[in-house]
Coordinates of C-alpha atoms and ligand atoms in Angstrom, one line a residue:
M1 CA 98.3 56.2 135.6
A2 CA 101.8 55.7 134.2
F3 CA 102.6 52.5 136.2
Q4 CA 101.1 49.1 135.4
N5 CA 103.7 46.6 136.7
V6 CA 104.9 47.2 140.3
T7 CA 107.5 45.1 142.1
I8 CA 107.7 44.9 145.9
A9 CA 111.1 43.8 147.1
G10 CA 111.0 42.2 150.5
T11 CA 107.5 41.1 151.5
G12 CA 107.8 40.9 155.3
V13 CA 105.5 42.8 157.6
L14 CA 105.2 45.9 155.5
G15 CA 106.1 44.6 152.0
S16 CA 103.3 42.0 152.1
Q17 CA 100.8 44.8 152.9
I18 CA 102.1 47.1 150.2
A19 CA 102.1 44.2 147.7
Y20 CA 98.5 43.2 148.5
Q21 CA 97.1 46.8 148.7
T22 CA 98.7 47.5 145.2
A23 CA 97.3 44.3 143.6
L24 CA 93.9 45.0 145.1
N25 CA 93.8 48.3 143.4
G26 CA 94.3 46.8 139.9
F27 CA 98.1 46.8 139.4
N28 CA 100.1 43.7 138.3
V29 CA 102.3 43.0 141.3
T30 CA 105.4 40.9 141.6
A31 CA 106.5 40.1 145.1
Y32 CA 110.3 39.5 145.3
D33 CA 111.6 37.9 148.5
R34 CA 114.3 35.4 149.3
N35 CA 111.6 33.3 150.9
P36 CA 108.6 33.4 148.5
D37 CA 106.6 30.7 150.3
T38 CA 106.6 32.6 153.6
A39 CA 105.7 35.7 151.6
K40 CA 102.7 34.0 150.0
K41 CA 101.5 32.9 153.5
R42 CA 102.0 36.4 154.9
V43 CA 99.9 37.9 152.1
S44 CA 97.1 35.3 152.5
A45 CA 97.1 36.0 156.2
L46 CA 95.9 39.6 155.5
K47 CA 92.5 38.3 154.5
T48 CA 91.0 38.5 158.0
S49 CA 92.0 42.1 158.4
Y50 CA 90.9 43.2 154.9
Q51 CA 87.5 41.4 155.5
N52 CA 87.0 42.8 159.0
D53 CA 88.2 46.3 158.4
L54 CA 87.2 46.9 154.7
G55 CA 84.4 44.4 154.4
L56 CA 85.9 42.6 151.4
S57 CA 84.1 39.5 150.2
D58 CA 86.1 36.2 149.5
D59 CA 85.8 37.0 145.8
E60 CA 87.1 40.5 146.2
F61 CA 90.0 39.4 148.3
N62 CA 90.9 36.7 145.8
A63 CA 90.7 39.1 142.9
G64 CA 93.6 41.0 144.6
L65 CA 95.5 37.8 145.0
S66 CA 95.1 36.9 141.4
R67 CA 97.2 39.9 140.3
L68 CA 100.1 38.9 142.6
S69 CA 103.0 36.6 141.7
F70 CA 105.9 35.6 143.9
T71 CA 109.5 35.0 143.1
A72 CA 113.0 34.8 144.6
D73 CA 114.6 35.8 141.2
L74 CA 115.3 39.5 141.1
A75 CA 116.0 39.6 137.4
E76 CA 112.6 38.0 136.7
A77 CA 110.9 40.3 139.3
V78 CA 112.0 43.5 137.7
K79 CA 112.3 42.7 134.0
D80 CA 109.2 44.8 133.0
A81 CA 108.7 46.8 136.2
D82 CA 107.5 50.4 136.0
Y83 CA 108.0 50.9 139.7
V84 CA 109.9 49.1 142.4
I85 CA 109.2 49.6 146.1
E86 CA 112.0 48.3 148.4
A87 CA 110.9 47.0 151.8
L88 CA 113.9 44.9 152.8
P89 CA 115.2 44.8 156.4
E90 CA 116.4 48.0 158.0
N91 CA 120.0 47.2 157.3
L92 CA 122.3 49.4 155.2
E93 CA 124.4 46.5 153.8
I94 CA 121.4 44.6 152.6
K95 CA 119.9 47.7 151.0
E96 CA 123.3 48.7 149.4
E97 CA 123.7 45.2 147.8
F98 CA 120.0 45.3 146.6
Y99 CA 120.1 48.7 145.0
K100 CA 123.4 47.9 143.2
Q101 CA 121.9 44.7 141.8
L102 CA 118.6 46.4 141.0
S103 CA 120.4 49.1 139.0
K104 CA 122.0 46.5 136.8
L105 CA 118.8 44.5 136.3
A106 CA 116.0 47.0 136.0
P107 CA 115.0 48.5 132.6
E108 CA 115.8 52.2 132.1
K109 CA 112.1 53.2 132.7
T110 CA 111.9 51.8 136.2
I111 CA 111.4 54.2 139.1
F112 CA 112.8 53.1 142.5
A113 CA 111.4 53.9 146.0
G114 CA 112.6 52.9 149.4
N115 CA 110.3 52.4 152.4
S116 CA 113.0 52.8 155.1
S117 CA 111.7 54.3 158.4
T118 CA 115.0 55.5 159.8
M119 CA 117.2 56.1 156.7
V120 CA 116.9 59.2 154.4
P121 CA 117.0 58.8 150.6
S122 CA 120.4 60.6 150.3
Q123 CA 121.9 57.7 152.3
L124 CA 120.8 55.2 149.6
V125 CA 120.8 57.2 146.4
K126 CA 124.5 56.7 146.1
F127 CA 123.9 53.0 145.4
V128 CA 121.5 53.6 142.4
D129 CA 122.4 54.3 138.8
R130 CA 119.4 56.7 138.3
P131 CA 119.3 59.4 141.1
A132 CA 116.5 61.3 139.2
K133 CA 114.3 58.3 139.5
F134 CA 114.9 57.5 143.2
L135 CA 112.9 58.6 146.2
H136 CA 111.2 57.3 149.4
M137 CA 107.6 56.3 149.8
H138 CA 107.1 55.4 153.4
F139 CA 104.0 53.6 154.6
A140 CA 102.5 53.0 158.1
N141 CA 101.8 49.5 159.5
K142 CA 98.3 48.3 158.6
I143 CA 98.3 50.3 155.4
W144 CA 94.7 49.4 154.5
K145 CA 93.4 51.6 157.3
C146 CA 96.4 53.8 158.4
N147 CA 96.6 54.9 154.8
V148 CA 99.2 57.6 154.5
A149 CA 102.2 57.5 152.2
E150 CA 105.0 59.9 153.1
I151 CA 106.8 60.8 149.9
M152 CA 110.3 62.3 150.2
G153 CA 113.0 62.7 147.5
T154 CA 116.5 64.0 147.3
E155 CA 117.6 67.2 145.6
Q156 CA 118.3 65.0 142.5
T157 CA 114.7 63.5 142.3
D158 CA 113.0 64.6 139.1
P159 CA 109.8 66.6 140.1
A160 CA 107.9 64.7 137.4
V161 CA 108.9 61.4 139.0
F162 CA 107.8 62.7 142.4
Q163 CA 104.4 63.6 140.9
E164 CA 104.0 60.2 139.4
V165 CA 104.5 58.6 142.8
V166 CA 102.0 61.0 144.3
D167 CA 99.5 59.9 141.6
F168 CA 100.3 56.2 142.3
A169 CA 99.6 56.8 146.1
H170 CA 96.1 58.0 145.2
A171 CA 95.6 55.1 142.8
I172 CA 96.3 52.6 145.7
K173 CA 94.0 54.6 148.0
M174 CA 96.7 56.2 150.1
V175 CA 96.6 59.8 151.2
P176 CA 100.0 61.2 149.9
I177 CA 102.0 63.3 152.3
P178 CA 104.6 65.1 150.1
L179 CA 107.7 66.3 151.9
H180 CA 109.6 69.2 150.3
K181 CA 112.8 68.6 152.1
E182 CA 114.7 65.6 153.5
Q183 CA 113.7 64.9 157.1
P184 CA 114.8 62.0 159.3
G185 CA 111.5 60.4 160.6
Y186 CA 109.4 62.1 157.9
V187 CA 106.5 64.0 159.4
L188 CA 104.9 61.4 161.8
N189 CA 108.0 60.2 163.6
S190 CA 109.4 63.8 163.8
L191 CA 106.3 64.6 165.9
L192 CA 105.7 61.3 167.7
I193 CA 109.2 60.4 169.0
P194 CA 109.8 63.7 170.9
F195 CA 106.2 63.4 172.2
V196 CA 106.6 59.9 173.6
I197 CA 110.1 60.6 175.0
S198 CA 108.7 63.6 176.8
A199 CA 106.0 61.4 178.3
M200 CA 108.5 58.8 179.5
A201 CA 110.7 61.5 180.9
L202 CA 107.8 62.6 183.2
W203 CA 107.5 59.0 184.3
V204 CA 111.2 58.2 185.0
K205 CA 111.6 61.6 186.8
G206 CA 108.7 60.7 189.0
V207 CA 106.7 63.7 188.0
A208 CA 103.5 61.6 187.3
D209 CA 102.7 58.0 186.6
P210 CA 101.9 56.8 183.1
Q211 CA 98.1 56.6 183.7
T212 CA 98.0 60.2 185.0
V213 CA 100.1 61.4 182.0
D214 CA 97.7 59.7 179.6
K215 CA 94.6 61.0 181.4
D216 CA 95.9 64.6 181.3
W217 CA 96.7 64.3 177.6
M218 CA 93.4 62.7 176.7
I219 CA 91.1 65.0 178.7
S220 CA 93.0 68.2 177.8
T221 CA 93.2 67.5 174.0
G222 CA 90.2 65.2 173.4
S223 CA 92.6 62.6 172.0
P224 CA 91.3 59.0 172.2
V225 CA 94.8 57.7 173.1
G226 CA 97.6 58.7 175.4
P227 CA 101.3 58.3 174.9
F228 CA 101.7 55.3 177.2
M229 CA 98.8 53.5 175.4
M230 CA 100.6 54.1 172.1
L231 CA 103.9 52.7 173.6
D232 CA 102.2 49.5 174.7
D233 CA 100.8 49.2 171.2
V234 CA 104.2 49.6 169.5
G235 CA 105.8 47.2 171.9
L236 CA 108.5 48.0 174.5
R237 CA 111.3 46.2 172.7
T238 CA 111.0 48.5 169.7
V239 CA 110.7 51.5 172.0
W240 CA 113.8 50.4 173.9
N241 CA 115.7 50.1 170.6
I242 CA 114.7 53.7 169.6
V243 CA 115.6 55.2 173.0
T244 CA 119.0 53.3 173.1
N245 CA 119.8 54.5 169.6
L246 CA 119.0 58.1 170.7
Y247 CA 121.3 57.6 173.7
E248 CA 124.1 56.4 171.5
S249 CA 123.8 59.3 169.1
R250 CA 123.1 62.1 171.5
H251 CA 124.7 61.0 174.8
Q252 CA 121.9 62.6 176.9
E253 CA 121.5 60.9 180.3
I254 CA 117.7 61.0 180.2
F255 CA 117.7 58.5 177.3
K256 CA 119.8 56.1 179.4
V257 CA 117.5 56.4 182.4
I258 CA 114.4 55.7 180.2
A259 CA 116.1 52.8 178.4
D260 CA 117.1 51.2 181.8
R261 CA 113.5 51.5 183.1
L262 CA 112.1 50.0 179.9
K263 CA 114.7 47.2 180.2
E264 CA 113.5 46.3 183.7
M265 CA 109.9 46.0 182.3
I266 CA 111.1 43.9 179.3
D267 CA 113.1 41.6 181.6
A268 CA 110.0 41.0 183.7
G269 CA 108.1 40.0 180.5
H270 CA 106.1 43.2 180.4
E271 CA 106.6 44.1 176.8
G272 CA 103.4 45.8 176.0
L273 CA 100.0 44.8 174.5
E274 CA 101.3 41.7 172.8
S275 CA 102.7 40.2 176.0
G276 CA 99.6 41.0 178.0
Q277 CA 101.3 43.6 180.2
G278 CA 103.1 46.8 179.6
F279 CA 102.1 50.1 181.1
Y280 CA 98.6 48.6 181.3
H281 CA 97.2 45.1 181.8
Y282 CA 95.6 43.3 178.9
P283 CA 93.1 42.1 177.7
N284 CA 91.1 44.4 180.0
P285 CA 93.3 47.5 180.2
E286 CA 92.6 50.2 182.8
F287 CA 91.8 52.7 180.1
A288 CA 88.9 50.6 179.0
D289 CA 87.1 51.4 182.3
P290 CA 84.3 53.8 181.4
D291 CA 85.4 55.9 184.5
F292 CA 89.1 56.1 183.5
L293 CA 88.9 59.7 182.4
K294 CA 86.4 60.7 185.2
K295 CA 88.6 60.3 188.3
Ligands
LIG1 P1 110.6 42.3 157.8 O1 111.8 41.8 158.4 O2 109.3 41.9 158.3 O3 110.7 41.9 156.2 C1 111.8 41.9 155.4 C2 111.6 40.8 154.3 O4 112.7 40.9 153.5 C3 111.4 39.4 154.8 O5 110.3 38.8 154.2 C4 112.7 38.7 154.3 O6 112.5 37.3 153.9 C5 113.1 39.5 153.1 N1 114.6 39.6 152.9 C6 115.6 39.8 153.8 N2 116.8 39.9 153.2 C7 116.5 39.7 151.9 C8 117.4 39.7 150.7 N3 118.7 39.9 150.8 N4 116.8 39.6 149.5 C9 115.4 39.4 149.4 N5 114.6 39.4 150.5 C10 115.1 39.5 151.7 O7 110.8 43.9 157.7 P2 109.6 45.0 157.8 O8 109.2 45.3 159.2 O9 108.6 44.7 156.8 O10 110.5 46.3 157.3 C11 110.9 46.4 156.0 C12 111.2 47.9 155.7 O11 110.0 48.6 155.9 C13 112.3 48.5 156.6 O12 113.0 49.4 155.8 C14 111.4 49.3 157.6 O13 112.1 50.5 158.1 C15 110.2 49.7 156.8 N6 109.0 50.0 157.5 C16 108.6 49.1 158.5 C17 107.4 49.3 159.2 C18 106.8 48.4 160.2 O14 105.9 48.8 161.0 N7 107.3 47.1 160.3 C19 106.7 50.5 158.9 C20 107.2 51.4 158.0 C21 108.3 51.1 157.3

């Protein structure tokens, strides 16, 4: 493996997971964040999930932690980095400023990857000094079990760099998903967003209620989840944001109708799984009834 020293820039929800998963698999990891104390707490808080889902012992979890260091100093964080993964907030100005600084501070050997969910690499490559060594490596939340890494470059990305990142994905126990062309939403969101929008269109048009839509999907396809179960899991505030952005970019009335209905639910405190109610009631949702798919 060509990489030894990996820096994760921005260790919030996703960055903390990437940092720990990388350290657990034997790499020296530097976590760069403007708030390193919070970052440290966030990584430590992953212990329960790693123990419950992967069966790690205390010693195994601590061995991962021992390969991780935290800093708010970017120059220090990247001085010997082979690979930097950026997981800063989804904000173009913050990312622009970061990549310009990083280009000045990182050694020539360093490969840069972004983890943005909604931007494509050609939007960010203009801020780096090494387009051949820049691409996106996009992870899913809960990376220790939802372990895919969507890898997408620009036309300028060196194929050898792309391959090194594919090898790195294997080394940290991800399943690499190489994309041969730039695509907003990568593979998963290219499939998922039209799917959940179609489900919500059936609901707001009054064709069928959410539980009926989920039942049809689950019984017909054998899938263990329906679209409205997924939406509750994601949280309706995030879903509202996505639908509102679609309305602003495409001006189709159906997006506005869906956004308004979601807003009514959010205003009533029904924000999905986390708030105890969304399309279903928690902690004992209707779909947990053994007869849910039988009637
Ligand atoms: P987040 O807000 O949880 O974390 C961002 C972190 O960056 C925070 O720890 C914050 O302290 C730090 N930060 C903010 N500004 C900074 C600066 N100027 N310098 C240094 N540190 C700074 O965000 P997140 O949800 O982890 O998302 C990060 C990126 O990952 C985004 O591009 C997002 O699209 C992508 N992503 C998120 C998810 C997800 O489910 N949350 C999934 C896939 C990809």
